[in-house]
Amino acid sequence: MKKFDRYVQERIAEEDLHMLDFAHDKVEQTLGMLPLRMTKRKKGFMHHAVSIAACMALAFIVLLPNVSVAYAEAVDDIPVIGSLVRVFTIRNYFYEDGHRELQVKVPAIVDPDHGAAEGMINQNVTELTNTVINRFYNELEISQGDGYGSVYVDYETVINTPQWFTLKLTVNEIAASSNMYEKYYHIDRTNGCYVTFSDLFEEENYDKLKAMILDQMKAQMEENEKTVYWIDDITQQDDFAALSNDQNFYFKKNGNLVIVYDKYEIAPGYMGSPAFELSPEQYEPYISEYGLKET
């Protein structure tokens, strides 16, 4: 638990809470409307004091982000996922003003055996969630509280075994339209490595995997007329469904590989984030020399 304590202390030192200018002005305006004169009677003084406290509390609840740092509320309550990797919520961000809403759960992991991979994941998660949160507050400040929109960030553990670990982060940003995307983080716990798609497959084999995915798309569209992929869109050309070095993927417990595309990447928005499953017999011939340990 000493390692966790150190991690908590480092994250606390990095906290930087900032009040938006327009929110600060509204708080000052609210306080300025309060009566300045205090009566000599104790009852009157208490009445004014309670009024001030109530107005300040209301202003902060409605106008400011409620940043609930879940560090050390109870170390014993941190969920233990599997037998080796601990996953917990290091910060909760909340904001709601009747027009815009923010709900962000920022996860962190503790892997006692693979500090480097753990650090890479935690740093990337922090950078991604900070980007999303900052974008929300920048848009909020520009709009001065007008308009509507919401941002939700959540996470889940996809797989956690002594050999393999995957964390999934989901971001849903809703404004004039909805945009949802996912990010998967992997640790090969046998080798202690942080793993990306390009670690598992050579680029020269991407097209072979893509061909299998295209076959699944065509089969799905033949089976269901409501299923639509932009296969025949001439504007897509060879880039359609192209796999990238940082392609989203994960492994199921049965060993199947699931390749995930972002919303709007290969299909209309109502299709969500399309995912395609390949069996070990399909993808194993194209595994790189890095290899894949049992999950």
Coordinates of C-alpha atoms in Angstrom, one line a residue:
M1 CA 0.0 0.0 0.0
K2 CA 3.0 2.3 0.3
K3 CA 3.1 2.6 -3.5
F4 CA -0.5 3.6 -3.6
D5 CA 0.2 6.2 -0.8
R6 CA 3.0 7.7 -2.9
Y7 CA 0.8 7.8 -5.9
V8 CA -2.0 9.6 -4.0
Q9 CA 0.5 12.2 -2.7
E10 CA 1.8 12.9 -6.2
R11 CA -1.7 13.3 -7.6
I12 CA -2.7 15.7 -4.8
A13 CA 0.3 17.8 -5.5
E14 CA -0.8 18.1 -9.1
E15 CA -4.3 19.3 -8.4
D16 CA -5.0 22.7 -9.9
L17 CA -8.5 24.0 -9.4
H18 CA -9.4 27.2 -11.3
M19 CA -12.6 29.3 -11.1
L20 CA -13.8 30.5 -14.5
D21 CA -13.9 34.3 -14.8
F22 CA -17.6 34.5 -15.6
A23 CA -18.4 32.2 -12.6
H24 CA -16.2 34.3 -10.3
D25 CA -18.1 37.5 -11.5
K26 CA -21.5 35.8 -10.7
V27 CA -20.3 34.9 -7.2
E28 CA -19.1 38.5 -6.6
Q29 CA -22.4 39.8 -8.0
T30 CA -24.4 37.5 -5.7
L31 CA -22.4 38.6 -2.6
G32 CA -22.8 42.2 -3.6
M33 CA -26.5 41.9 -3.4
L34 CA -26.4 40.8 0.2
P35 CA -27.1 43.4 3.0
L36 CA -23.9 44.8 4.4
R37 CA -25.3 46.0 7.7
M38 CA -25.3 43.6 10.6
T39 CA -27.8 44.1 13.4
K40 CA -26.6 44.2 16.9
R41 CA -28.9 41.4 18.0
K42 CA -27.4 38.0 17.9
K43 CA -30.4 36.6 16.1
G44 CA -30.0 39.1 13.3
F45 CA -26.3 38.5 13.0
M46 CA -26.9 34.7 12.7
H47 CA -29.6 35.3 10.1
H48 CA -27.3 37.4 7.8
A49 CA -24.4 34.9 8.3
V50 CA -26.6 32.0 7.3
S51 CA -27.9 34.0 4.3
I52 CA -24.3 34.7 3.1
A53 CA -23.3 31.0 3.6
A54 CA -26.3 29.8 1.7
C55 CA -25.8 32.2 -1.2
M56 CA -22.1 31.2 -1.4
A57 CA -22.9 27.5 -1.3
L58 CA -25.6 27.9 -4.0
A59 CA -23.2 29.9 -6.2
F60 CA -20.5 27.3 -5.9
I61 CA -22.8 24.3 -6.4
V62 CA -24.4 25.7 -9.5
L63 CA -21.6 27.6 -11.2
L64 CA -18.4 25.8 -10.3
P65 CA -17.2 22.3 -11.0
N66 CA -17.6 20.0 -8.0
V67 CA -14.2 18.3 -8.1
S68 CA -14.5 15.3 -5.7
V69 CA -11.0 13.8 -5.2
A70 CA -11.6 10.2 -4.3
Y71 CA -8.1 9.5 -3.3
A72 CA -8.1 8.4 0.2
E73 CA -11.6 8.4 1.3
A74 CA -11.1 4.7 2.2
V75 CA -8.2 2.8 0.8
D76 CA -9.9 -0.4 1.8
D77 CA -12.8 0.4 -0.5
I78 CA -10.6 0.5 -3.7
P79 CA -12.0 -2.2 -5.9
V80 CA -9.6 -5.0 -6.6
I81 CA -10.0 -6.2 -10.2
G82 CA -8.6 -9.7 -10.6
S83 CA -5.7 -10.7 -8.5
L84 CA -2.9 -8.3 -9.5
V85 CA -4.1 -5.1 -11.0
R86 CA -6.0 -2.5 -9.0
V87 CA -8.3 -0.1 -10.8
F88 CA -9.8 2.9 -9.0
T89 CA -11.3 6.3 -9.6
I90 CA -8.7 8.9 -8.8
R91 CA -10.9 11.9 -9.5
N92 CA -14.6 12.7 -10.1
Y93 CA -15.5 16.0 -11.9
F94 CA -19.1 17.3 -11.8
Y95 CA -20.7 20.4 -13.3
E96 CA -24.3 21.3 -13.9
D97 CA -26.0 24.6 -14.5
G98 CA -29.2 23.7 -16.2
H99 CA -27.8 24.1 -19.7
R100 CA -24.5 22.2 -19.6
E101 CA -23.4 19.1 -17.7
L102 CA -20.1 17.4 -17.0
Q103 CA -19.6 14.0 -15.4
V104 CA -16.0 12.7 -15.6
K105 CA -14.6 9.7 -13.8
V106 CA -10.8 9.6 -14.1
P107 CA -9.3 6.1 -13.5
A108 CA -5.9 5.0 -12.5
I109 CA -4.3 1.6 -12.2
V110 CA -1.7 0.1 -9.8
D111 CA 0.3 -2.7 -11.2
P112 CA 2.8 -3.8 -8.6
D113 CA 4.9 -5.7 -11.1
H114 CA 5.0 -3.4 -14.2
G115 CA 5.5 0.2 -13.1
A116 CA 6.6 1.5 -16.5
A117 CA 3.4 0.2 -18.3
E118 CA 1.3 1.5 -15.4
G119 CA 2.8 4.9 -15.6
M120 CA 2.3 5.2 -19.4
I121 CA -1.4 4.3 -19.0
N122 CA -2.0 6.6 -16.1
Q123 CA -0.3 9.5 -17.8
N124 CA -2.2 9.0 -21.1
V125 CA -5.5 8.8 -19.3
T126 CA -4.8 12.0 -17.4
E127 CA -3.8 13.8 -20.6
L128 CA -6.9 12.6 -22.4
T129 CA -9.4 13.5 -19.6
N130 CA -7.7 16.8 -19.0
T131 CA -8.1 17.7 -22.7
V132 CA -11.8 16.8 -22.6
I133 CA -12.4 18.7 -19.4
N134 CA -10.5 21.8 -20.6
R135 CA -12.4 21.8 -23.9
F136 CA -15.7 21.7 -21.9
Y137 CA -14.7 24.6 -19.7
N138 CA -13.3 26.6 -22.6
E139 CA -16.6 26.3 -24.5
L140 CA -18.5 27.1 -21.3
E141 CA -16.5 30.3 -20.8
I142 CA -17.0 31.3 -24.4
S143 CA -20.7 30.8 -24.3
Q144 CA -21.0 32.5 -20.9
G145 CA -23.3 29.7 -19.7
D146 CA -25.6 29.9 -22.8
G147 CA -26.4 26.9 -25.0
Y148 CA -26.7 23.3 -24.2
G149 CA -24.2 20.4 -24.0
S150 CA -22.9 17.6 -21.9
V151 CA -19.7 15.6 -21.5
Y152 CA -19.5 12.1 -19.9
V153 CA -16.4 10.1 -19.3
D154 CA -16.4 6.6 -17.8
Y155 CA -14.3 3.5 -17.8
E156 CA -14.4 -0.2 -17.3
T157 CA -11.9 -3.1 -17.0
V158 CA -12.3 -5.3 -20.1
I159 CA -10.0 -8.2 -19.1
N160 CA -7.7 -8.7 -16.2
T161 CA -5.6 -11.9 -15.9
P162 CA -2.1 -12.7 -14.8
Q163 CA -1.2 -12.6 -18.5
W164 CA -3.2 -9.6 -19.9
F165 CA -4.9 -6.4 -18.8
T166 CA -7.2 -4.1 -20.7
L167 CA -8.8 -0.8 -19.5
K168 CA -11.5 0.9 -21.6
L169 CA -12.1 4.6 -21.4
T170 CA -15.3 6.0 -23.0
V171 CA -15.9 9.6 -23.9
N172 CA -19.3 11.0 -24.9
E173 CA -19.5 14.6 -25.9
I174 CA -23.0 15.9 -26.7
A175 CA -23.7 19.4 -28.2
A176 CA -25.4 20.0 -31.5
S177 CA -24.7 16.4 -32.3
S178 CA -23.3 13.5 -30.3
N179 CA -19.8 12.2 -30.6
M180 CA -18.7 9.1 -28.7
Y181 CA -15.3 7.5 -28.8
E182 CA -13.3 4.9 -26.9
K183 CA -9.7 4.3 -25.9
Y184 CA -8.3 1.0 -24.9
Y185 CA -5.1 0.5 -22.9
H186 CA -3.3 -2.8 -22.7
I187 CA -0.6 -4.5 -20.6
D188 CA 1.0 -7.8 -21.6
R189 CA 1.7 -8.8 -18.0
T190 CA 3.8 -11.7 -19.0
N191 CA 6.4 -9.4 -20.6
G192 CA 5.5 -6.3 -18.6
C193 CA 4.9 -4.2 -21.7
Y194 CA 2.4 -1.6 -22.7
V195 CA 1.0 -2.9 -25.9
T196 CA -0.5 -1.1 -29.0
F197 CA -1.9 -2.5 -32.2
S198 CA 1.3 -2.0 -34.0
D199 CA 3.1 -4.1 -31.4
L200 CA 0.9 -7.1 -32.3
F201 CA 0.7 -6.7 -36.1
E202 CA 3.1 -5.5 -38.8
E203 CA 1.7 -2.8 -41.0
E204 CA 2.1 -5.0 -44.1
N205 CA -0.6 -7.3 -42.6
Y206 CA -3.1 -4.6 -41.9
D207 CA -4.9 -5.1 -45.2
K208 CA -5.3 -8.8 -44.6
L209 CA -7.1 -8.1 -41.4
K210 CA -9.1 -5.3 -43.0
A211 CA -10.3 -7.7 -45.8
M212 CA -11.8 -10.0 -43.1
I213 CA -13.5 -7.0 -41.5
L214 CA -14.9 -5.9 -44.9
D215 CA -16.4 -9.4 -45.4
Q216 CA -18.2 -9.1 -42.1
M217 CA -19.5 -5.7 -43.0
K218 CA -21.0 -6.9 -46.3
A219 CA -22.5 -10.0 -44.6
Q220 CA -24.1 -7.8 -41.9
M221 CA -25.6 -5.4 -44.5
E222 CA -27.0 -8.4 -46.5
E223 CA -28.7 -9.7 -43.3
N224 CA -30.1 -6.4 -42.1
E225 CA -31.1 -3.5 -44.3
K226 CA -30.8 -1.1 -41.4
T227 CA -27.1 -2.0 -41.1
V228 CA -25.0 0.5 -43.1
Y229 CA -21.3 0.8 -43.7
W230 CA -19.8 3.3 -46.1
I231 CA -18.1 0.6 -48.2
D232 CA -19.2 2.0 -51.5
D233 CA -18.6 5.7 -50.8
I234 CA -16.2 6.7 -53.5
T235 CA -14.9 9.6 -51.3
Q236 CA -13.5 7.0 -48.9
Q237 CA -11.4 5.1 -51.5
D238 CA -8.6 3.0 -50.1
D239 CA -8.7 4.8 -46.7
F240 CA -12.1 3.2 -45.8
A241 CA -11.8 1.1 -42.7
A242 CA -8.0 1.4 -42.8
L243 CA -6.3 0.1 -39.7
S244 CA -3.8 2.3 -37.8
N245 CA -0.9 1.8 -35.5
D246 CA -3.0 2.9 -32.6
Q247 CA -6.1 1.1 -33.7
N248 CA -8.6 0.4 -30.9
F249 CA -8.8 -3.3 -30.1
Y250 CA -9.2 -5.7 -27.2
F251 CA -9.2 -9.5 -26.6
K252 CA -12.1 -11.4 -25.2
K253 CA -11.6 -14.1 -22.7
N254 CA -12.1 -16.8 -25.4
G255 CA -9.1 -15.4 -27.2
N256 CA -11.0 -13.6 -30.0
L257 CA -9.7 -10.3 -31.2
V258 CA -12.2 -7.4 -31.4
I259 CA -11.2 -4.4 -33.6
V260 CA -13.2 -1.3 -32.8
Y261 CA -13.8 1.8 -34.9
D262 CA -14.8 5.3 -33.7
K263 CA -18.3 6.5 -34.2
Y264 CA -18.8 8.1 -37.6
E265 CA -15.5 6.6 -38.8
I266 CA -17.0 3.9 -41.1
A267 CA -20.7 4.2 -40.6
P268 CA -23.6 6.6 -39.7
G269 CA -23.8 7.8 -36.2
Y270 CA -26.7 5.5 -35.2
M271 CA -24.3 2.6 -35.7
G272 CA -22.3 3.7 -32.7
S273 CA -18.7 2.4 -32.5
P274 CA -18.7 -0.6 -34.8
A275 CA -16.7 -3.6 -33.6
F276 CA -15.6 -6.7 -35.5
E277 CA -14.5 -10.0 -34.0
L278 CA -11.8 -12.2 -35.4
S279 CA -11.0 -15.7 -34.1
P280 CA -7.5 -16.8 -33.3
E281 CA -7.5 -18.9 -36.4
Q282 CA -8.1 -15.8 -38.4
Y283 CA -5.6 -13.4 -36.9
E284 CA -2.8 -15.5 -35.4
P285 CA -1.1 -16.1 -38.8
Y286 CA -0.5 -12.3 -38.9
I287 CA 0.8 -11.8 -35.4
S288 CA 4.2 -10.1 -35.4
E289 CA 7.4 -11.5 -33.9
Y290 CA 6.4 -9.8 -30.7
G291 CA 3.9 -12.6 -30.2
L292 CA 0.8 -12.8 -28.1
K293 CA 0.7 -14.6 -24.8
E294 CA -2.4 -16.4 -23.6
T295 CA -5.0 -14.2 -22.2

